[in-house]
Coordinates of C-alpha atoms in Angstrom, one line a residue:
X1 CA 19.8 -16.7 -8.9
X2 CA 22.0 -14.4 -6.9
X3 CA 20.3 -11.1 -5.7
X4 CA 22.0 -7.7 -6.3
X5 CA 22.2 -7.3 -2.5
X6 CA 21.1 -9.0 0.6
X7 CA 19.2 -7.5 3.6
X8 CA 21.1 -6.7 6.8
X9 CA 19.8 -10.0 8.3
X10 CA 18.2 -13.1 7.0
X11 CA 16.8 -16.4 8.4
X12 CA 18.6 -19.6 7.2
X13 CA 16.2 -22.5 7.0
X14 CA 17.6 -25.8 8.2
X15 CA 15.9 -29.2 8.4
X16 CA 14.1 -28.4 11.6
X17 CA 15.8 -25.1 12.7
X18 CA 15.9 -21.5 11.8
X19 CA 19.1 -19.4 12.2
X20 CA 19.6 -15.7 12.0
X21 CA 22.5 -14.9 9.7
X22 CA 24.3 -11.6 8.8
X23 CA 25.1 -11.6 5.1
X24 CA 27.8 -9.0 5.6
X25 CA 29.7 -11.5 7.8
X26 CA 28.9 -14.8 6.2
X27 CA 29.4 -15.7 2.5
X28 CA 25.8 -16.4 1.3
X29 CA 24.8 -17.7 -2.1
X30 CA 21.4 -18.2 -3.7
X31 CA 18.1 -16.3 -3.6
X32 CA 16.0 -15.3 -0.6
X33 CA 12.2 -15.0 -0.1
X34 CA 10.3 -12.4 1.9
X35 CA 7.2 -12.9 3.9
X36 CA 4.1 -10.6 3.9
X37 CA 1.6 -11.2 6.7
X38 CA -0.8 -9.6 9.3
X39 CA 0.9 -8.9 12.6
X40 CA -2.4 -9.0 14.5
X41 CA -3.2 -7.2 17.8
X42 CA -0.9 -7.6 20.8
X43 CA 1.5 -10.2 19.2
X44 CA 3.2 -12.5 21.7
X45 CA 5.3 -14.7 19.5
X46 CA 9.1 -14.6 19.4
X47 CA 10.7 -11.6 17.7
X48 CA 14.1 -10.1 17.5
X49 CA 15.5 -8.2 20.5
X50 CA 19.0 -7.6 21.9
X51 CA 18.2 -10.1 24.6
X52 CA 17.7 -13.0 22.2
X53 CA 20.0 -12.0 19.3
X54 CA 22.6 -14.5 20.2
X55 CA 20.1 -17.3 20.7
X56 CA 18.6 -16.7 17.2
X57 CA 22.1 -16.6 15.7
X58 CA 22.8 -20.0 17.1
X59 CA 19.4 -21.2 15.9
X60 CA 16.0 -22.1 17.2
X61 CA 13.6 -25.0 16.3
X62 CA 11.0 -24.1 13.8
X63 CA 8.3 -25.4 16.2
X64 CA 9.0 -22.4 18.4
X65 CA 7.6 -20.1 15.7
X66 CA 3.8 -19.4 15.2
X67 CA 1.9 -21.8 13.0
X68 CA 1.7 -19.5 9.9
X69 CA 5.4 -19.0 9.9
X70 CA 6.0 -22.8 10.2
X71 CA 3.7 -23.4 7.2
X72 CA 5.3 -20.7 5.1
X73 CA 8.8 -22.0 5.9
X74 CA 7.7 -25.5 4.8
X75 CA 6.4 -24.0 1.6
X76 CA 9.5 -21.9 0.9
X77 CA 11.8 -24.9 1.5
X78 CA 9.9 -26.8 -1.1
X79 CA 10.6 -24.3 -3.8
X80 CA 13.5 -24.8 -2.8
X81 CA 14.8 -21.5 -1.2
X82 CA 17.2 -21.5 1.7
X83 CA 16.8 -18.0 3.1
X84 CA 13.8 -15.9 4.1
X85 CA 13.3 -12.4 5.4
X86 CA 10.6 -11.9 8.1
X87 CA 10.5 -8.3 9.5
X88 CA 9.8 -9.2 13.1
X89 CA 12.7 -11.6 13.2
X90 CA 15.1 -9.5 11.1
X91 CA 14.5 -6.0 12.5
X92 CA 15.0 -5.4 16.2
X93 CA 11.5 -5.0 17.6
X94 CA 12.2 -3.9 21.2
X95 CA 14.9 -3.0 23.7
X96 CA 18.0 -0.8 23.3
X97 CA 18.7 0.2 19.8
X98 CA 15.3 -0.8 18.4
X99 CA 14.3 2.6 17.3
X100 CA 17.6 3.3 15.5
X101 CA 17.4 -0.1 13.9
X102 CA 13.9 0.5 12.7
X103 CA 14.8 3.8 11.1
X104 CA 17.8 2.2 9.4
X105 CA 16.0 -0.9 8.1
X106 CA 12.7 0.8 7.1
X107 CA 14.8 3.0 4.7
X108 CA 16.0 -0.2 3.0
X109 CA 12.5 -1.7 2.3
X110 CA 12.7 -1.0 -1.4
X111 CA 15.9 -3.0 -1.8
X112 CA 14.7 -5.8 0.5
X113 CA 11.6 -6.5 -1.5
X114 CA 13.0 -5.7 -4.9
X115 CA 15.9 -8.1 -4.6
X116 CA 14.0 -11.1 -3.3
X117 CA 13.2 -13.8 -5.7
X118 CA 9.6 -14.1 -4.5
X119 CA 7.3 -12.6 -1.8
X120 CA 5.1 -15.1 0.0
X121 CA 1.8 -13.4 1.0
X122 CA -0.1 -15.1 3.8
X123 CA -3.4 -13.6 2.7
X124 CA -6.0 -15.4 4.8
X125 CA -4.3 -15.5 8.2
X126 CA -5.4 -12.6 10.5
X127 CA -2.3 -13.1 12.6
X128 CA 0.8 -15.5 12.6
X129 CA -0.8 -17.8 15.2
X130 CA -3.6 -18.7 12.7
X131 CA -3.1 -21.2 9.9
X132 CA -2.5 -19.7 6.4
X133 CA -3.7 -22.9 4.7
X134 CA -7.1 -24.5 4.3
X135 CA -9.9 -25.1 1.8
X136 CA -12.5 -22.8 0.2
X137 CA -15.6 -21.5 1.9
X138 CA -19.1 -20.6 0.7
X139 CA -18.0 -17.0 0.4
X140 CA -15.3 -17.8 -2.1
X141 CA -16.3 -20.6 -4.4
X142 CA -13.5 -21.4 -6.9
X143 CA -14.3 -21.3 -10.6
X144 CA -15.6 -24.6 -11.9
X145 CA -16.4 -26.1 -15.3
X146 CA -19.7 -27.4 -16.6
X147 CA -20.6 -29.3 -19.8
X148 CA -23.1 -27.4 -21.9
X149 CA -24.9 -27.8 -25.2
X150 CA -25.8 -25.1 -27.7
X151 CA -24.5 -22.2 -25.5
X152 CA -21.7 -21.2 -27.9
X153 CA -21.9 -21.0 -31.7
X154 CA -24.9 -21.7 -34.0
X155 CA -25.1 -25.4 -33.5
X156 CA -27.7 -26.1 -30.8
X157 CA -26.5 -29.7 -30.5
X158 CA -22.8 -28.8 -30.1
X159 CA -21.3 -29.7 -26.8
X160 CA -18.8 -27.4 -25.1
X161 CA -17.3 -26.6 -21.7
X162 CA -18.0 -23.4 -19.9
X163 CA -16.2 -22.1 -16.8
X164 CA -18.4 -20.6 -14.1
X165 CA -16.8 -17.8 -12.2
X166 CA -18.2 -15.8 -9.3
X167 CA -17.8 -12.1 -10.4
X168 CA -16.4 -11.1 -7.0
X169 CA -14.1 -14.1 -6.7
X170 CA -10.7 -12.4 -6.5
X171 CA -12.0 -9.9 -3.9
X172 CA -13.5 -12.7 -1.8
X173 CA -10.6 -15.2 -2.1
X174 CA -7.6 -12.8 -2.1
X175 CA -8.0 -9.0 -1.8
X176 CA -10.8 -9.2 0.7
X177 CA -8.8 -11.4 3.0
X178 CA -7.1 -9.9 6.1
X179 CA -3.8 -9.1 4.4
X180 CA -5.7 -7.1 1.7
X181 CA -6.5 -4.5 4.3
X182 CA -3.0 -4.0 5.6
X183 CA -1.2 -0.9 4.4
X184 CA 2.3 -2.4 4.5
X185 CA 1.2 -5.3 2.3
X186 CA 0.5 -2.9 -0.6
X187 CA 4.2 -2.1 -1.2
X188 CA 5.0 -5.7 -0.3
X189 CA 2.8 -6.6 -3.3
X190 CA 4.2 -4.0 -5.7
X191 CA 7.9 -4.1 -5.2
X192 CA 8.9 -7.9 -5.5
X193 CA 9.3 -9.4 -9.0
X194 CA 7.0 -12.2 -8.0
X195 CA 4.3 -12.7 -5.4
X196 CA 2.8 -16.0 -4.3
X197 CA -0.4 -15.6 -2.2
X198 CA -1.9 -18.3 -0.1
X199 CA -5.5 -17.2 -0.6
X200 CA -8.8 -18.7 0.4
X201 CA -9.0 -22.1 -1.2
X202 CA -6.1 -21.9 -3.7
X203 CA -2.7 -20.4 -4.6
X204 CA -2.5 -17.1 -6.4
X205 CA 0.6 -15.7 -8.2
X206 CA 1.5 -12.5 -9.8
X207 CA 4.4 -11.4 -12.0
X208 CA 5.1 -9.6 -15.3
X209 CA 4.8 -12.7 -17.3
X210 CA 1.6 -14.0 -15.6
X211 CA -0.3 -11.2 -13.9
X212 CA -3.3 -12.0 -11.6
X213 CA -2.9 -15.8 -12.1
X214 CA -4.1 -18.6 -9.8
X215 CA -4.6 -22.4 -9.9
X216 CA -8.0 -21.8 -11.6
X217 CA -6.4 -19.4 -14.2
X218 CA -2.8 -20.5 -14.5
X219 CA -2.2 -18.1 -17.4
X220 CA -4.0 -15.2 -15.9
X221 CA -7.6 -14.0 -16.1
X222 CA -7.3 -12.4 -19.6
X223 CA -10.4 -10.6 -20.6
X224 CA -11.9 -11.1 -17.2
X225 CA -9.4 -8.5 -15.8
X226 CA -11.9 -5.6 -15.8
X227 CA -14.8 -7.7 -14.5
X228 CA -12.8 -8.7 -11.4
X229 CA -11.8 -5.0 -10.8
X230 CA -8.2 -6.0 -10.5
X231 CA -5.2 -3.6 -10.3
X232 CA -1.8 -4.1 -11.8
X233 CA 0.9 -5.5 -9.5
X234 CA 3.8 -3.9 -11.2
X235 CA 4.8 -0.2 -11.1
X236 CA 4.8 0.8 -14.8
X237 CA 8.3 0.4 -16.4
X238 CA 7.9 3.8 -18.1
X239 CA 9.8 7.1 -18.2
X240 CA 7.0 9.4 -19.1
X241 CA 5.7 11.4 -16.1
X242 CA 2.0 11.1 -16.9
X243 CA 2.0 7.3 -16.7
X244 CA 4.0 7.3 -13.5
X245 CA 1.8 10.1 -12.0
X246 CA -1.3 8.0 -12.8
X247 CA 0.3 5.0 -11.1
X248 CA 1.1 7.1 -8.0
X249 CA -2.5 8.4 -7.8
X250 CA -3.8 4.8 -8.0
X251 CA -1.4 3.7 -5.3
X252 CA -2.4 6.6 -3.0
X253 CA -6.1 5.8 -3.4
X254 CA -5.6 2.1 -2.6
X255 CA -3.2 3.0 0.2
X256 CA -5.8 5.2 1.9
X257 CA -8.3 2.4 1.9
X258 CA -6.1 0.2 4.1
X259 CA -5.3 0.0 7.8
X260 CA -2.3 0.9 9.8
X261 CA -1.6 -0.6 13.3
X262 CA 0.7 2.4 14.2
X263 CA -0.5 5.3 12.0
X264 CA 1.5 8.0 13.9
X265 CA 4.7 6.2 13.1
X266 CA 4.1 4.3 9.9
X267 CA 1.8 6.6 7.8
X268 CA 4.6 7.9 5.6
X269 CA 7.2 5.1 6.1
X270 CA 4.8 2.5 4.7
X271 CA 4.7 4.3 1.3
X272 CA 8.3 5.4 1.3
X273 CA 9.6 2.5 -0.9
X274 CA 7.0 3.1 -3.6
X275 CA 7.6 6.9 -3.4
X276 CA 11.4 6.3 -3.8
X277 CA 10.8 3.9 -6.7
X278 CA 8.6 6.3 -8.6
X279 CA 10.6 9.4 -7.6
X280 CA 13.7 7.8 -9.1
X281 CA 12.0 7.7 -12.5
X282 CA 10.6 11.2 -12.7
X283 CA 12.3 14.5 -12.5
X284 CA 10.5 15.6 -9.4
X285 CA 11.0 16.0 -5.6
X286 CA 9.1 13.8 -3.1
X287 CA 7.6 15.8 -0.2
X288 CA 5.8 14.0 2.6
X289 CA 3.3 11.9 0.6
X290 CA 3.3 14.3 -2.4
X291 CA 5.4 15.3 -5.4
X292 CA 6.3 18.9 -5.9
X293 CA 5.2 19.4 -9.5
X294 CA 1.7 18.0 -8.7
X295 CA 1.4 19.2 -5.2
X296 CA -1.6 21.4 -5.7
X297 CA -3.5 18.6 -7.3
X298 CA -2.4 16.2 -4.6
X299 CA -3.6 18.5 -1.9
X300 CA -7.1 18.5 -3.5
X301 CA -8.6 15.3 -2.1
X302 CA -11.8 14.2 -0.6
X303 CA -12.8 11.5 1.9
X304 CA -16.2 10.0 1.2
X305 CA -18.6 10.5 4.1
X306 CA -18.8 7.7 6.7
X307 CA -22.2 6.6 5.5
X308 CA -21.0 6.0 2.0
X309 CA -17.6 4.4 2.7
X310 CA -18.9 0.8 3.0
X311 CA -20.6 1.0 -0.4
X312 CA -17.8 2.5 -2.5
X313 CA -14.6 1.0 -3.9
X314 CA -12.6 4.1 -3.0
X315 CA -13.1 5.9 0.3
X316 CA -10.6 8.6 -0.6
X317 CA -10.4 10.3 -4.0
X318 CA -7.5 12.4 -5.2
X319 CA -7.5 15.4 -7.6
X320 CA -5.8 13.5 -10.3
X321 CA -8.0 14.8 -13.2
X322 CA -6.3 18.1 -13.4
X323 CA -8.4 21.1 -12.2
X324 CA -6.9 24.5 -13.0
X325 CA -4.5 25.7 -10.4
X326 CA -5.2 29.1 -8.8
X327 CA -2.1 29.2 -6.6
X328 CA 1.7 29.3 -7.2
X329 CA 4.0 27.1 -5.1
X330 CA 6.9 29.1 -3.8
X331 CA 8.9 27.0 -1.3
X332 CA 8.7 24.3 1.4
X333 CA 10.6 23.2 4.5
X334 CA 10.8 19.7 6.0
X335 CA 12.2 18.4 9.2
X336 CA 13.2 14.7 8.9
X337 CA 13.6 12.1 11.6
X338 CA 16.3 10.4 9.5
X339 CA 18.2 12.7 7.2
X340 CA 19.4 9.7 5.2
X341 CA 15.8 8.7 4.4
X342 CA 13.9 11.7 2.8
X343 CA 10.9 9.5 2.3
X344 CA 10.6 8.6 6.0
X345 CA 9.0 10.2 9.0
X346 CA 8.5 14.0 9.0
X347 CA 7.5 15.6 12.3
X348 CA 7.2 19.1 10.8
X349 CA 6.6 20.6 7.4
X350 CA 5.6 24.0 6.1
X351 CA 4.5 25.3 2.7
X352 CA 4.9 28.7 1.2
X353 CA 2.5 29.7 -1.7
X354 CA 0.9 32.6 -3.4
X355 CA -2.9 32.3 -3.8
X356 CA -6.2 34.1 -3.9
X357 CA -7.5 34.5 -0.4
X358 CA -10.9 35.3 1.3
X359 CA -11.3 36.4 4.9
X360 CA -13.8 34.5 7.0
X361 CA -15.1 35.0 10.5
X362 CA -15.9 32.2 13.0
X363 CA -19.0 32.7 15.1
X364 CA -21.2 30.2 16.9
X365 CA -19.2 27.3 15.4
X366 CA -20.0 28.4 11.8
X367 CA -17.9 30.2 9.1
X368 CA -19.0 33.6 7.7
X369 CA -17.5 35.2 4.6
X370 CA -16.2 38.7 5.2
X371 CA -15.5 41.4 2.6
X372 CA -15.5 40.9 -1.2
X373 CA -15.3 37.3 -2.3
X374 CA -14.6 38.1 -6.0
X375 CA -11.1 38.9 -7.4
X376 CA -11.9 39.0 -11.1
X377 CA -14.6 37.9 -13.6
X378 CA -13.3 34.3 -13.6
X379 CA -12.4 33.7 -10.0
X380 CA -14.7 34.1 -7.1
X381 CA -15.9 32.3 -4.0
X382 CA -19.5 31.0 -3.7
X383 CA -20.9 31.2 -0.2
X384 CA -21.5 27.5 0.0
X385 CA -17.9 26.7 -1.0
X386 CA -17.0 27.1 2.6
X387 CA -17.2 23.7 4.3
X388 CA -19.2 23.1 7.4
X389 CA -17.0 23.2 10.5
X390 CA -15.0 20.1 11.3
X391 CA -14.4 19.0 14.8
X392 CA -10.7 18.5 14.1
X393 CA -10.1 22.1 13.0
X394 CA -10.5 23.6 16.6
X395 CA -11.5 27.1 15.3
X396 CA -11.7 29.9 17.9
X397 CA -15.2 31.5 18.2
X398 CA -15.0 35.2 17.3
X399 CA -11.7 34.9 15.5
X400 CA -10.9 35.7 11.8
X401 CA -9.1 33.4 9.3
X402 CA -8.0 33.5 5.7
X403 CA -8.9 30.7 3.2
X404 CA -6.6 30.2 0.2
X405 CA -8.1 29.0 -3.1
X406 CA -5.8 26.4 -4.5
X407 CA -7.6 25.0 -7.6
X408 CA -10.9 25.3 -9.5
X409 CA -13.0 23.2 -11.8
X410 CA -12.5 20.0 -9.8
X411 CA -14.3 16.9 -10.9
X412 CA -15.8 16.8 -7.5
X413 CA -18.0 19.8 -8.4
X414 CA -17.3 21.3 -11.8
X415 CA -16.6 25.0 -12.0
X416 CA -16.1 25.9 -8.3
X417 CA -13.0 27.1 -6.5
X418 CA -11.6 24.9 -3.7
X419 CA -9.5 25.8 -0.7

């Protein structure tokens, strides 16, 4: 199977060697795989730099790579697939030209993962120097069958087989593993046509034909889908905006529950491929983590308090459910790091809108409402709608500020106006 396009660089897998190849300069044929893994803190394994570019193009022995890479390469060669894309070995990581190469290659993530034949996800390894293989543990017991009598049907003597499944099995064996908390791994799961995950105790796979399948459920989980609290791998192949908007909200909520190693640099870039994919199907403009037509709703979000985050499935909730807008969006400006990648890093952005406003004073680290908080019979501020001071806001004591009301009737507290 020939991909539509190849990445800028790939690794060619030999008998015992790995060689960096440039598809634009060499005539390649056949599919390639991608690798999804946890980088881990302070990585010391070999990665691509100008100083070793020539060495990698000549080839290195596979034993020089960390153990998780060696195991995944052995797995990929058995499929058999000849080429693999690993970000740390195919994007320049340090030295002269590394920043430019990162901006260039990060803008191509959608194509890299969409054109691969399969993405191999090393779910259980916390870093490449840790094995991605191994058996089950007591926290993730695989489903098993038992012989039973009289459990199904009306005949108490009838023998049958029942499958015993731990209700939280997928979360323990797959999504709760180290890779499941990594932000980059989310788009690496959604973009490829197929994903093979080396989970805790067994192999999982996910594609359009067999979603959420594994060795225990080779045809998928069927009616157990909702019990396992699973999410769809694929971005809906739909053209209606409501379906795609809902998919975007779901993506953002899951995205915000994951971790970034370098949030200052990667916060927007790590979602750019999904934003580009969805944005290409809707008649809308993507703006720094939001879409223009739903920007007011998108700005209406809430982070659960720290004491509740460990006990909830979603630590951040968005305003998807459509509160009534009180503001009118007028215009926006963006400054892009890379003009060729509108979904990439944005060091500065501003928004112009028309909205109801209320003046507040700031005294003794607390807000005080000034003047008339009511505009008409249907729209007015309640005193307790003003949030308690946040240490990140850096308000000046004795100063005055304006609060703009964006939406009302939010599902977070029905009937109120929100700033």
